[in-house]
Short mmCIF file of C-alpha atoms in Angstrom, two decimals:
data_model
loop_
_atom_site.label_atom_id
_atom_site.label_comp_id
_atom_site.label_asym_id
_atom_site.label_seq_id
_atom_site.Cartn_x
_atom_site.Cartn_y
_atom_site.Cartn_z
CA MET A 1 0.00 0.00 0.00
CA VAL A 2 2.87 2.36 0.77
CA ARG A 3 4.24 1.91 -2.74
CA ARG A 4 0.80 2.31 -4.35
CA LEU A 5 0.11 5.58 -2.53
CA ALA A 6 3.54 6.99 -3.32
CA ALA A 7 3.39 5.92 -6.97
CA SER A 8 -0.08 7.36 -7.54
CA PHE A 9 0.90 10.65 -5.95
CA LEU A 10 4.06 10.87 -8.05
CA ALA A 11 2.08 10.21 -11.24
CA LEU A 12 -0.37 12.94 -10.30
CA ALA A 13 2.45 15.32 -9.48
CA CYS A 14 4.26 14.73 -12.75
CA GLY A 15 1.03 15.33 -14.67
CA PHE A 16 0.47 18.67 -12.96
CA LEU A 17 4.04 19.78 -13.40
CA ALA A 18 4.35 19.07 -17.09
CA GLY A 19 4.65 22.16 -19.24
CA CYS A 20 4.25 24.82 -16.56
CA HIS A 21 6.05 28.12 -17.04
CA GLY A 22 5.68 31.47 -15.28
CA ALA A 23 7.30 34.86 -14.83
CA PRO A 24 9.85 35.13 -12.01
CA PRO A 25 9.51 37.77 -9.27
CA PRO A 26 11.12 41.16 -9.99
CA PRO A 27 14.87 41.64 -9.37
CA GLY A 28 15.74 41.91 -5.71
CA THR A 29 12.54 40.15 -4.58
CA LEU A 30 12.60 36.51 -3.53
CA VAL A 31 9.39 34.52 -3.08
CA VAL A 32 9.57 31.64 -0.60
CA VAL A 33 6.76 29.11 -0.19
CA ILE A 34 5.76 28.12 3.37
CA GLU A 35 3.03 25.68 4.42
CA SER A 36 1.29 27.81 7.04
CA SER A 37 1.27 31.28 8.58
CA PRO A 38 3.58 31.90 11.53
CA ASN A 39 1.52 31.74 14.71
CA ASN A 40 3.42 34.62 16.32
CA LEU A 41 6.45 36.61 15.14
CA ASP A 42 7.30 37.63 18.70
CA PRO A 43 10.29 35.31 19.40
CA ARG A 44 9.14 35.03 23.03
CA GLN A 45 5.84 33.48 21.96
CA GLY A 46 6.19 31.82 18.56
CA THR A 47 6.85 28.08 18.94
CA ASP A 48 5.81 26.65 15.57
CA ALA A 49 8.44 26.11 12.87
CA GLN A 50 7.33 29.02 10.66
CA SER A 51 7.37 31.49 13.57
CA GLU A 52 10.85 30.47 14.67
CA ARG A 53 12.32 30.46 11.16
CA VAL A 54 10.85 33.75 9.94
CA ALA A 55 11.42 35.52 13.28
CA GLY A 56 15.01 34.29 13.13
CA LEU A 57 15.56 36.68 10.22
CA ILE A 58 14.05 39.64 12.09
CA PHE A 59 15.64 39.14 15.52
CA ASP A 60 19.06 38.29 16.92
CA ALA A 61 19.81 35.81 19.70
CA LEU A 62 22.58 36.12 22.25
CA VAL A 63 24.41 33.11 20.79
CA ARG A 64 24.17 31.05 17.60
CA LYS A 65 24.45 27.33 16.92
CA ASP A 66 27.05 26.24 14.40
CA GLU A 67 26.68 23.21 12.12
CA HIS A 68 27.83 20.93 14.97
CA TYR A 69 25.34 22.40 17.51
CA ASN A 70 28.13 24.24 19.35
CA LEU A 71 27.24 27.71 20.66
CA ALA A 72 29.15 30.68 19.28
CA PRO A 73 29.03 34.46 20.01
CA TRP A 74 26.36 36.54 18.34
CA LEU A 75 24.83 39.51 20.17
CA ALA A 76 26.89 38.39 23.14
CA THR A 77 30.56 38.60 22.17
CA SER A 78 31.61 36.72 25.32
CA TRP A 79 30.26 35.41 28.60
CA GLU A 80 31.48 33.86 31.83
CA GLN A 81 30.19 32.19 34.97
CA PRO A 82 31.96 33.55 38.06
CA ASP A 83 29.93 31.03 40.08
CA PRO A 84 27.25 28.39 39.29
CA LEU A 85 24.43 30.87 40.00
CA THR A 86 25.68 33.81 37.94
CA TRP A 87 26.04 34.37 34.19
CA VAL A 88 27.66 37.53 32.84
CA PHE A 89 27.11 38.44 29.17
CA HIS A 90 29.05 41.14 27.31
CA LEU A 91 27.07 42.58 24.40
CA ARG A 92 28.21 43.70 20.99
CA ASP A 93 28.46 47.48 20.76
CA GLY A 94 26.84 49.45 17.94
CA VAL A 95 23.81 47.16 17.42
CA ARG A 96 20.55 48.98 16.77
CA PHE A 97 16.93 47.96 16.50
CA GLN A 98 15.22 48.58 13.19
CA ASP A 99 13.52 51.68 14.63
CA GLY A 100 16.95 53.24 15.25
CA HIS A 101 17.17 52.68 19.00
CA PRO A 102 20.39 51.11 20.33
CA LEU A 103 20.16 47.52 21.57
CA GLU A 104 21.47 47.50 25.14
CA ALA A 105 21.59 45.38 28.28
CA ALA A 106 18.22 46.74 29.44
CA ASP A 107 16.59 45.23 26.34
CA VAL A 108 18.04 41.80 27.05
CA ALA A 109 16.90 42.10 30.68
CA TRP A 110 13.38 43.05 29.58
CA THR A 111 13.23 40.12 27.15
CA ILE A 112 14.04 37.62 29.90
CA ASP A 113 12.03 39.39 32.63
CA SER A 114 8.91 39.37 30.45
CA LEU A 115 9.25 35.61 30.11
CA ILE A 116 9.65 34.91 33.82
CA ASP A 117 7.13 37.46 35.15
CA PRO A 118 3.69 37.37 33.46
CA LYS A 119 2.66 40.46 35.44
CA LEU A 120 5.28 42.57 33.66
CA CYS A 121 3.38 42.80 30.37
CA GLY A 122 0.81 40.03 30.41
CA LEU A 123 2.94 37.65 28.35
CA ILE A 124 2.02 33.94 28.52
CA SER A 125 4.55 31.77 26.72
CA ALA A 126 5.53 28.10 26.47
CA LYS A 127 9.12 29.34 26.51
CA SER A 128 8.83 30.68 30.05
CA GLY A 129 9.68 27.24 31.42
CA SER A 130 13.11 27.47 29.82
CA PHE A 131 13.88 30.37 32.16
CA ALA A 132 12.24 29.01 35.31
CA ALA A 133 15.64 28.80 37.05
CA VAL A 134 16.26 32.55 36.59
CA GLU A 135 15.87 34.62 39.76
CA ARG A 136 16.43 38.07 38.26
CA VAL A 137 18.28 39.86 35.47
CA GLU A 138 20.46 42.91 35.96
CA ALA A 139 21.67 45.45 33.39
CA ARG A 140 24.98 46.17 35.10
CA ASP A 141 25.89 48.78 32.50
CA ARG A 142 24.96 49.60 28.92
CA LEU A 143 26.53 46.45 27.47
CA THR A 144 26.73 44.04 30.42
CA VAL A 145 23.90 41.69 31.40
CA VAL A 146 24.04 39.69 34.63
CA VAL A 147 21.64 36.76 35.05
CA HIS A 148 21.18 35.61 38.65
CA MET A 149 19.91 32.05 39.02
CA LYS A 150 17.78 30.33 41.66
CA ARG A 151 19.67 27.15 40.85
CA PRO A 152 22.24 26.10 38.25
CA ASP A 153 20.83 25.47 34.78
CA ALA A 154 23.16 23.94 32.22
CA GLY A 155 20.60 24.46 29.45
CA LEU A 156 20.29 28.23 29.86
CA LEU A 157 22.80 29.18 27.17
CA PHE A 158 21.21 26.92 24.56
CA ASN A 159 17.81 28.46 25.33
CA MET A 160 19.30 31.84 24.38
CA SER A 161 20.33 30.63 20.93
CA ASP A 162 18.86 31.27 17.49
CA GLY A 163 15.43 29.80 16.83
CA LEU A 164 14.63 29.74 20.55
CA PHE A 165 15.40 33.30 21.60
CA GLY A 166 15.45 36.81 20.20
CA VAL A 167 16.07 40.14 21.92
CA VAL A 168 13.06 42.49 21.83
CA PRO A 169 13.03 46.20 22.75
CA ARG A 170 12.36 47.05 26.38
CA GLY A 171 8.66 47.66 26.89
CA ALA A 172 7.55 45.17 24.19
CA GLY A 173 4.16 43.85 25.30
CA SER A 174 2.06 40.78 24.65
CA ASP A 175 0.84 42.08 21.24
CA PHE A 176 4.35 42.82 20.00
CA GLY A 177 4.13 40.02 17.41
CA LEU A 178 1.67 42.07 15.35
CA HIS A 179 4.35 44.69 14.56
CA PRO A 180 7.71 43.12 15.48
CA VAL A 181 10.88 45.22 15.60
CA GLY A 182 14.19 43.40 15.88
CA SER A 183 17.85 43.96 15.17
CA GLY A 184 18.22 41.30 12.48
CA LEU A 185 19.05 41.45 8.80
CA TYR A 186 15.42 41.81 7.70
CA ARG A 187 12.72 44.13 9.01
CA PHE A 188 9.04 43.33 9.18
CA VAL A 189 6.78 44.96 6.55
CA SER A 190 3.45 43.17 6.74
CA GLN A 191 1.62 39.94 7.46
CA MET A 192 -1.75 38.75 6.23
CA GLN A 193 -2.95 35.58 7.94
CA ASP A 194 -3.00 32.54 5.65
CA LYS A 195 -1.64 34.66 2.77
CA ASP A 196 1.87 36.04 3.24
CA VAL A 197 4.59 37.62 5.35
CA VAL A 198 6.72 40.35 3.77
CA LEU A 199 10.19 41.38 4.99
CA GLU A 200 12.71 43.88 3.62
CA ARG A 201 16.47 43.84 4.02
CA TRP A 202 17.64 46.32 6.64
CA PRO A 203 21.00 47.68 5.45
CA GLN A 204 21.89 49.14 8.88
CA SER A 205 22.02 45.68 10.46
CA TRP A 206 25.30 45.05 12.26
CA ASN A 207 25.51 41.76 10.37
CA ALA A 208 24.81 43.14 6.89
CA GLY A 209 27.09 41.60 4.29
CA GLN A 210 28.66 39.05 6.66
CA GLY A 211 26.60 35.87 6.23
CA VAL A 212 26.61 33.10 8.85
CA ASN A 213 28.47 29.83 9.41
CA GLY A 214 30.89 30.58 6.62
CA GLN A 215 28.21 31.09 3.96
CA PRO A 216 28.35 34.13 1.65
CA ALA A 217 25.81 36.90 2.23
CA HIS A 218 22.92 37.23 -0.23
CA SER A 219 23.05 41.01 -0.49
CA GLU A 220 21.15 40.83 -3.78
CA ILE A 221 17.98 39.93 -1.84
CA GLN A 222 16.22 43.16 -0.91
CA ARG A 223 12.72 41.86 -0.26
CA LEU A 224 11.41 38.50 0.99
CA GLU A 225 7.84 37.44 0.36
CA PHE A 226 6.81 34.31 2.25
CA GLN A 227 3.72 33.01 0.46
CA VAL A 228 1.47 30.68 2.46
CA VAL A 229 0.57 27.72 0.24
CA PRO A 230 -0.91 24.79 2.19
CA ASP A 231 -1.31 22.57 -0.89
CA THR A 232 1.87 20.71 -1.85
CA ILE A 233 1.10 20.37 -5.55
CA THR A 234 0.42 24.10 -5.80
CA SER A 235 3.73 24.80 -4.06
CA ALA A 236 5.57 22.58 -6.53
CA LEU A 237 3.83 24.29 -9.44
CA GLU A 238 4.87 27.72 -8.18
CA VAL A 239 8.51 26.67 -7.96
CA GLN A 240 8.47 24.79 -11.25
CA LYS A 241 6.94 27.63 -13.26
CA GLY A 242 9.24 30.22 -11.68
CA SER A 243 6.71 32.29 -9.74
CA ALA A 244 8.31 31.13 -6.46
CA ASP A 245 12.03 30.94 -5.80
CA ALA A 246 12.34 28.47 -2.95
CA ALA A 247 10.54 25.80 -0.96
CA SER A 248 12.49 24.55 2.05
CA ASN A 249 11.25 21.22 3.43
CA VAL A 250 7.80 21.98 2.03
CA LEU A 251 7.46 19.55 -0.87
CA THR A 252 6.92 15.85 -0.42
CA PRO A 253 9.89 13.66 -1.40
CA ASP A 254 7.90 12.55 -4.44
CA MET A 255 7.46 16.15 -5.51
CA VAL A 256 11.18 16.77 -5.02
CA TYR A 257 11.85 13.72 -7.17
CA ALA A 258 9.44 14.91 -9.86
CA LEU A 259 11.26 18.26 -10.04
CA ARG A 260 14.76 16.79 -10.24
CA SER A 261 15.13 17.65 -13.96
CA ALA A 262 12.84 20.67 -14.20
CA PRO A 263 14.39 23.54 -16.21
CA GLY A 264 15.59 26.42 -14.07
CA VAL A 265 15.15 24.47 -10.82
CA GLU A 266 17.94 23.28 -8.55
CA GLN A 267 17.96 21.22 -5.38
CA THR A 268 20.10 21.22 -2.26
CA HIS A 269 19.98 18.25 0.10
CA GLY A 270 21.63 17.39 3.39
CA PRO A 271 21.10 15.38 6.59
CA GLY A 272 18.62 17.00 8.95
CA SER A 273 18.44 17.20 12.72
CA ASN A 274 14.68 17.74 12.94
CA VAL A 275 12.64 14.71 13.95
CA TRP A 276 9.16 13.49 13.12
CA TYR A 277 7.37 11.96 16.08
CA LEU A 278 4.03 10.55 17.15
CA ASN A 279 2.83 11.83 20.53
CA PHE A 280 0.32 10.27 22.93
CA ASN A 281 -2.08 11.85 25.39
CA THR A 282 -0.96 9.81 28.38
CA GLN A 283 -4.00 10.92 30.41
CA ASP A 284 -6.38 9.33 27.90
CA PRO A 285 -8.25 6.35 29.48
CA ALA A 286 -6.78 3.90 26.95
CA LEU A 287 -3.39 5.47 26.36
CA ARG A 288 -2.45 5.92 30.03
CA ASP A 289 -1.50 2.20 29.91
CA LYS A 290 2.02 1.94 28.53
CA ARG A 291 1.21 -1.49 27.04
CA VAL A 292 -1.21 0.20 24.65
CA ARG A 293 1.43 2.75 23.65
CA GLN A 294 3.95 -0.06 23.16
CA ALA A 295 1.41 -1.91 21.02
CA VAL A 296 1.09 1.09 18.72
CA ALA A 297 4.89 1.18 18.42
CA PHE A 298 5.03 -2.52 17.49
CA ALA A 299 2.20 -2.06 14.96
CA ILE A 300 4.11 0.57 12.95
CA ASP A 301 6.48 -0.64 10.22
CA ARG A 302 8.69 2.40 9.74
CA GLN A 303 11.27 1.22 7.20
CA PRO A 304 8.89 0.65 4.24
CA ILE A 305 7.26 4.02 4.96
CA LEU A 306 10.65 5.69 4.96
CA ASN A 307 11.66 3.90 1.74
CA ALA A 308 8.47 4.71 -0.15
CA LEU A 309 7.43 8.15 1.10
CA TRP A 310 10.90 9.57 1.75
CA ARG A 311 12.71 7.63 -1.01
CA GLY A 312 15.49 6.96 1.47
CA HIS A 313 16.00 10.69 2.22
CA ALA A 314 15.57 10.15 5.97
CA ARG A 315 17.08 8.15 8.83
CA LEU A 316 15.17 6.10 11.38
CA ALA A 317 15.03 7.72 14.82
CA ASN A 318 15.00 6.05 18.24
CA SER A 319 15.62 9.29 20.15
CA LEU A 320 14.54 12.91 19.83
CA LEU A 321 18.20 13.96 19.83
CA PRO A 322 19.86 13.88 16.38
CA PRO A 323 22.78 11.58 15.54
CA GLY A 324 26.06 13.00 16.77
CA GLN A 325 24.52 14.96 19.64
CA TRP A 326 26.71 14.41 22.73
CA ALA A 327 23.89 13.27 25.04
CA ARG A 328 22.16 10.93 22.59
CA ALA A 329 21.84 7.33 23.76
CA SER A 330 23.03 4.63 21.41
CA ASP A 331 20.30 2.52 19.84
CA SER A 332 21.60 -0.55 21.72
CA ASP A 333 20.81 1.23 25.02
CA LEU A 334 17.14 1.65 24.15
CA ALA A 335 14.13 -0.65 23.97
CA GLN A 336 13.37 -1.44 20.33
CA TYR A 337 10.00 -1.86 18.63
CA PRO A 338 10.42 -3.83 15.40
CA HIS A 339 7.28 -4.36 13.34
CA ASP A 340 5.39 -7.17 15.11
CA PRO A 341 1.56 -7.08 14.81
CA ALA A 342 1.21 -10.32 16.80
CA ARG A 343 3.13 -8.86 19.74
CA ALA A 344 1.09 -5.67 19.50
CA ALA A 345 -2.13 -7.72 19.65
CA ALA A 346 -0.83 -9.67 22.66
CA LEU A 347 -0.08 -6.43 24.51
CA LEU A 348 -3.57 -5.14 23.79
CA GLN A 349 -5.05 -8.42 25.00
CA ALA A 350 -3.07 -8.13 28.23
CA ALA A 351 -4.23 -4.54 28.64
CA GLY A 352 -7.87 -5.66 28.50
CA TYR A 353 -8.70 -5.21 24.83
CA PRO A 354 -9.87 -8.53 23.31
CA ALA A 355 -10.65 -8.75 19.61
CA GLY A 356 -14.24 -8.16 18.58
CA ALA A 357 -16.11 -10.03 15.85
CA ASP A 358 -14.60 -7.61 13.32
CA GLY A 359 -11.08 -8.15 14.68
CA VAL A 360 -10.95 -4.68 16.22
CA ARG A 361 -9.53 -4.47 19.74
CA LEU A 362 -9.25 -0.71 20.16
CA ARG A 363 -10.32 2.43 18.35
CA LEU A 364 -7.99 5.43 18.43
CA THR A 365 -7.99 8.86 16.78
CA LEU A 366 -4.92 10.41 15.18
CA LYS A 367 -4.89 14.17 14.56
CA ILE A 368 -2.77 15.59 11.74
CA SER A 369 -2.44 18.73 9.65
CA THR A 370 -3.42 18.81 6.00
CA ASP A 371 0.24 18.45 4.96
CA GLU A 372 0.29 15.97 2.06
CA THR A 373 3.13 13.80 3.36
CA THR A 374 1.45 13.49 6.76
CA ARG A 375 -1.84 12.53 5.11
CA LEU A 376 -0.12 9.80 3.11
CA LEU A 377 1.64 8.62 6.26
CA ALA A 378 -1.64 8.51 8.18
CA ALA A 379 -3.26 6.41 5.45
CA VAL A 380 -0.44 3.88 5.73
CA LEU A 381 -0.62 3.83 9.53
CA GLN A 382 -4.33 3.03 9.32
CA GLN A 383 -3.53 -0.12 7.37
CA GLN A 384 -0.58 -1.14 9.51
CA MET A 385 -2.43 -0.72 12.81
CA ARG A 386 -5.47 -2.60 11.50
CA ALA A 387 -3.33 -5.74 11.37
CA ALA A 388 -2.80 -5.44 15.13
CA GLY A 389 -6.50 -4.88 15.84
CA ILE A 390 -6.34 -1.08 16.13
CA ALA A 391 -8.96 0.88 14.15
CA LEU A 392 -7.37 4.26 13.52
CA ASN A 393 -9.58 7.24 12.81
CA VAL A 394 -7.65 10.08 11.13
CA ARG A 395 -8.78 13.67 11.59
CA SER A 396 -6.96 16.36 9.61
CA ALA A 397 -7.29 20.14 9.89
CA GLU A 398 -5.50 23.20 8.59
CA PHE A 399 -2.37 23.84 10.63
CA GLY A 400 -3.68 26.65 12.87
CA THR A 401 -6.65 24.59 14.07
CA PHE A 402 -4.56 21.42 14.38
CA TYR A 403 -1.81 23.17 16.36
CA SER A 404 -4.36 24.78 18.67
CA ASP A 405 -5.78 21.34 19.50
CA VAL A 406 -2.28 20.00 20.11
CA THR A 407 -1.29 22.78 22.51
CA ARG A 408 -4.61 22.50 24.37
CA GLY A 409 -4.27 18.74 24.79
CA VAL A 410 -7.35 17.99 22.66
CA PHE A 411 -6.08 14.76 21.09
CA GLN A 412 -5.41 11.08 21.63
CA MET A 413 -2.43 10.99 19.27
CA TYR A 414 -0.86 13.43 16.84
CA ILE A 415 2.07 13.58 14.43
CA LEU A 416 4.39 16.58 14.17
CA LYS A 417 7.95 17.59 13.35
CA TRP A 418 10.18 18.72 16.20
CA VAL A 419 12.24 21.61 14.88
CA GLY A 420 15.49 23.06 16.23
CA SER A 421 15.24 22.68 19.99
CA ASN A 422 15.96 18.94 19.85
CA GLU A 423 19.63 19.76 19.29
CA ASP A 424 20.14 20.02 23.06
CA PRO A 425 19.03 17.53 25.76
CA ASP A 426 17.05 20.29 27.47
CA VAL A 427 14.35 19.28 24.99
CA TYR A 428 13.49 16.49 27.44
CA ARG A 429 12.65 18.99 30.17
CA TYR A 430 10.61 21.04 27.72
CA MET A 431 8.67 18.00 26.48
CA TYR A 432 8.47 15.54 29.40
CA SER A 433 8.88 17.39 32.72
CA SER A 434 5.73 17.51 34.86
CA GLN A 435 6.50 21.24 35.23
CA SER A 436 6.22 21.75 31.45
CA PHE A 437 2.51 21.34 30.82
CA PRO A 438 1.28 24.03 28.38
CA PRO A 439 1.42 27.00 28.53
CA LYS A 440 4.69 26.60 30.48
CA GLY A 441 6.24 24.09 28.11
CA ALA A 442 5.49 21.43 25.50
CA ASN A 443 4.51 18.41 27.62
CA ARG A 444 1.31 18.31 25.61
CA GLY A 445 0.57 14.68 26.44
CA HIS A 446 0.70 15.46 30.20
CA TYR A 447 3.23 12.70 30.83
CA VAL A 448 4.26 12.38 34.49
CA ASN A 449 7.17 10.34 35.86
CA PRO A 450 8.88 11.39 39.12
CA ARG A 451 12.08 9.59 38.14
CA ILE A 452 12.25 11.57 34.88
CA ASP A 453 11.69 14.80 36.82
CA ALA A 454 14.50 13.96 39.24
CA LEU A 455 16.96 13.01 36.49
CA LEU A 456 16.19 16.15 34.47
CA ALA A 457 16.63 18.36 37.55
CA LYS A 458 19.93 16.69 38.39
CA ALA A 459 21.27 16.94 34.82
CA ALA A 460 20.40 20.64 34.65
CA THR A 461 22.13 21.51 37.93
CA GLU A 462 25.42 19.59 37.62
CA THR A 463 28.46 21.72 38.42
CA GLY A 464 32.23 21.21 38.38
CA PRO A 465 34.94 20.74 35.73
CA ALA A 466 33.44 20.79 32.23
CA GLN A 467 34.44 17.27 31.19
CA GLU A 468 33.19 15.73 34.41
CA VAL A 469 29.91 17.65 34.20
CA GLU A 470 29.32 16.54 30.62
CA ALA A 471 30.01 12.89 31.51
CA ARG A 472 27.57 12.97 34.44
CA ARG A 473 24.92 14.79 32.41
CA ARG A 474 25.24 12.33 29.55
CA ALA A 475 24.70 9.40 31.93
CA GLU A 476 21.59 11.08 33.35
CA TYR A 477 20.16 11.91 29.93
CA VAL A 478 20.83 8.39 28.67
CA GLU A 479 18.84 7.09 31.64
CA VAL A 480 16.03 9.50 30.71
CA GLN A 481 16.02 8.13 27.16
CA LYS A 482 15.93 4.53 28.44
CA ILE A 483 12.86 5.25 30.57
CA LEU A 484 11.13 7.06 27.71
CA ALA A 485 11.88 4.20 25.32
CA ASP A 486 10.22 1.79 27.76
CA GLU A 487 7.21 3.96 28.65
CA VAL A 488 6.69 5.37 25.14
CA PRO A 489 4.94 8.71 25.81
CA SER A 490 5.90 9.42 22.21
CA ILE A 491 7.46 7.54 19.30
CA PRO A 492 10.42 9.13 17.47
CA LEU A 493 9.93 8.18 13.81
CA TRP A 494 12.73 9.52 11.58
CA TYR A 495 15.06 12.40 10.82
CA PRO A 496 14.20 13.67 7.32
CA ASP A 497 16.87 15.18 5.12
CA ASN A 498 16.65 18.90 4.41
CA ASP A 499 15.40 19.45 0.86
CA VAL A 500 15.62 23.00 -0.49
CA VAL A 501 14.13 23.23 -4.00
CA HIS A 502 14.97 26.61 -5.50
CA SER A 503 15.29 28.62 -8.67
CA ARG A 504 18.67 29.29 -10.19
CA ARG A 505 18.23 32.94 -9.26
CA LEU A 506 19.10 31.87 -5.71
CA GLU A 507 22.73 30.78 -5.55
CA ASN A 508 25.04 29.44 -2.84
CA VAL A 509 22.29 27.60 -0.98
CA ALA A 510 23.55 25.51 1.93
CA SER A 511 21.40 22.98 3.76
CA GLN A 512 21.22 23.58 7.52
CA GLY A 513 20.74 20.76 9.99
CA ASP A 514 17.64 22.28 11.60
CA GLY A 515 16.21 23.54 8.30
CA ASN A 516 16.35 27.23 9.23
CA PHE A 517 16.33 30.11 6.72
CA ASP A 518 20.00 31.07 7.01
CA PHE A 519 20.36 30.41 3.27
CA LEU A 520 18.36 33.63 2.74
CA ARG A 521 20.85 35.84 4.56
#
């Protein structure tokens, strides 16, 4: 069935793409296709992929991740820890916001204070949990920020990196995302929900003409138009006929394959760090039993899905952390769930779900967005789970509605991509700590395990010589991954490659591990 679905979609795609031609955007303007509107361009509030990627062009973080997930200076030129409860950041001089005001220590302090104190400006954010260990922030002088901690937090620096953090002007309130003002390379022009986001290059940016991570700057780009196109075939048509310049991780692998020889179209591929996962509501009457969650894991046959839908452009995942990340457990350390419908049925039987006359033991609902690849995946999962006695009802909705249900816990199961923040083990606190229920984090399935909480707290507060701290933290995070692999509050599926399909007008495109928009700088 996987092959039939993929083949029929590819045939349809090729038919649509044949013979399409269109006029390119005017010189200096680049049109980029995205699947959905950013939920919020305030970097303190936006947590979906589009918000983080587009806002990453408008705002600057204190530090930036390099291609190996190491943290390098950005707005902060240096930092030190005189003791485990104090961080001192020295800011770059001469940086200005896009309204002309200088970016100073007071702005950094406001950004963090507004996340840890909802009374300051009425801000409610899932990112506030990442700063729960902060006691207070002090602007010691114009360019020196001192962060005083309640307790050590080894993940603090990562949570101030690009994609997760951006400095906003002091006084920015809860509605700041409607008219964002940052210090980044592009300034906000306009946004129309479900239609577009428009940015213009800001030539006074301190980073103008420099590029990032060794890539040349795209100074020829003066205007960016992010066009919201939920339909994959339409997105492919726009790129193929030249009316759009780029689609980054938007098109299905079959669409990418269909465009491989299209005139005027080029492709850039590379291994990705983002991970697809299936998440459970662990408070659901059926899914609170880990045997049911394990049964779902045994019912899924991931390799044929990966081969057919991703054409091999993905790697199987047994952890949220990407390969090569220092805290990632080896696959041999973790419980494995090879495709085994009989074992899945036995687990359901033991959990109190005998087979009915129609062979169905349990009925579950999977929520997804209208993304074409996810819809194909859901159709395959329906067939695979049926063999284990699970009748899977699939409910799809446009991304805004779907994401609202996810963040409110209105689901039994859902499928999403985890973008960016899985490059540091603090993702486990954000996703599985009992202190991270929305809106204070992303424990959307309301998973609770006191042992996980204790391990995460210990790993975050380790102090001492760097090598010893890393060794102890790795051991603690490996233990976290072992428990999660046994209890299965979610199922890591695969790490897809980054696929940037673009016009030849856009040169020197480099694939980034987390799929960000650095190639537009």
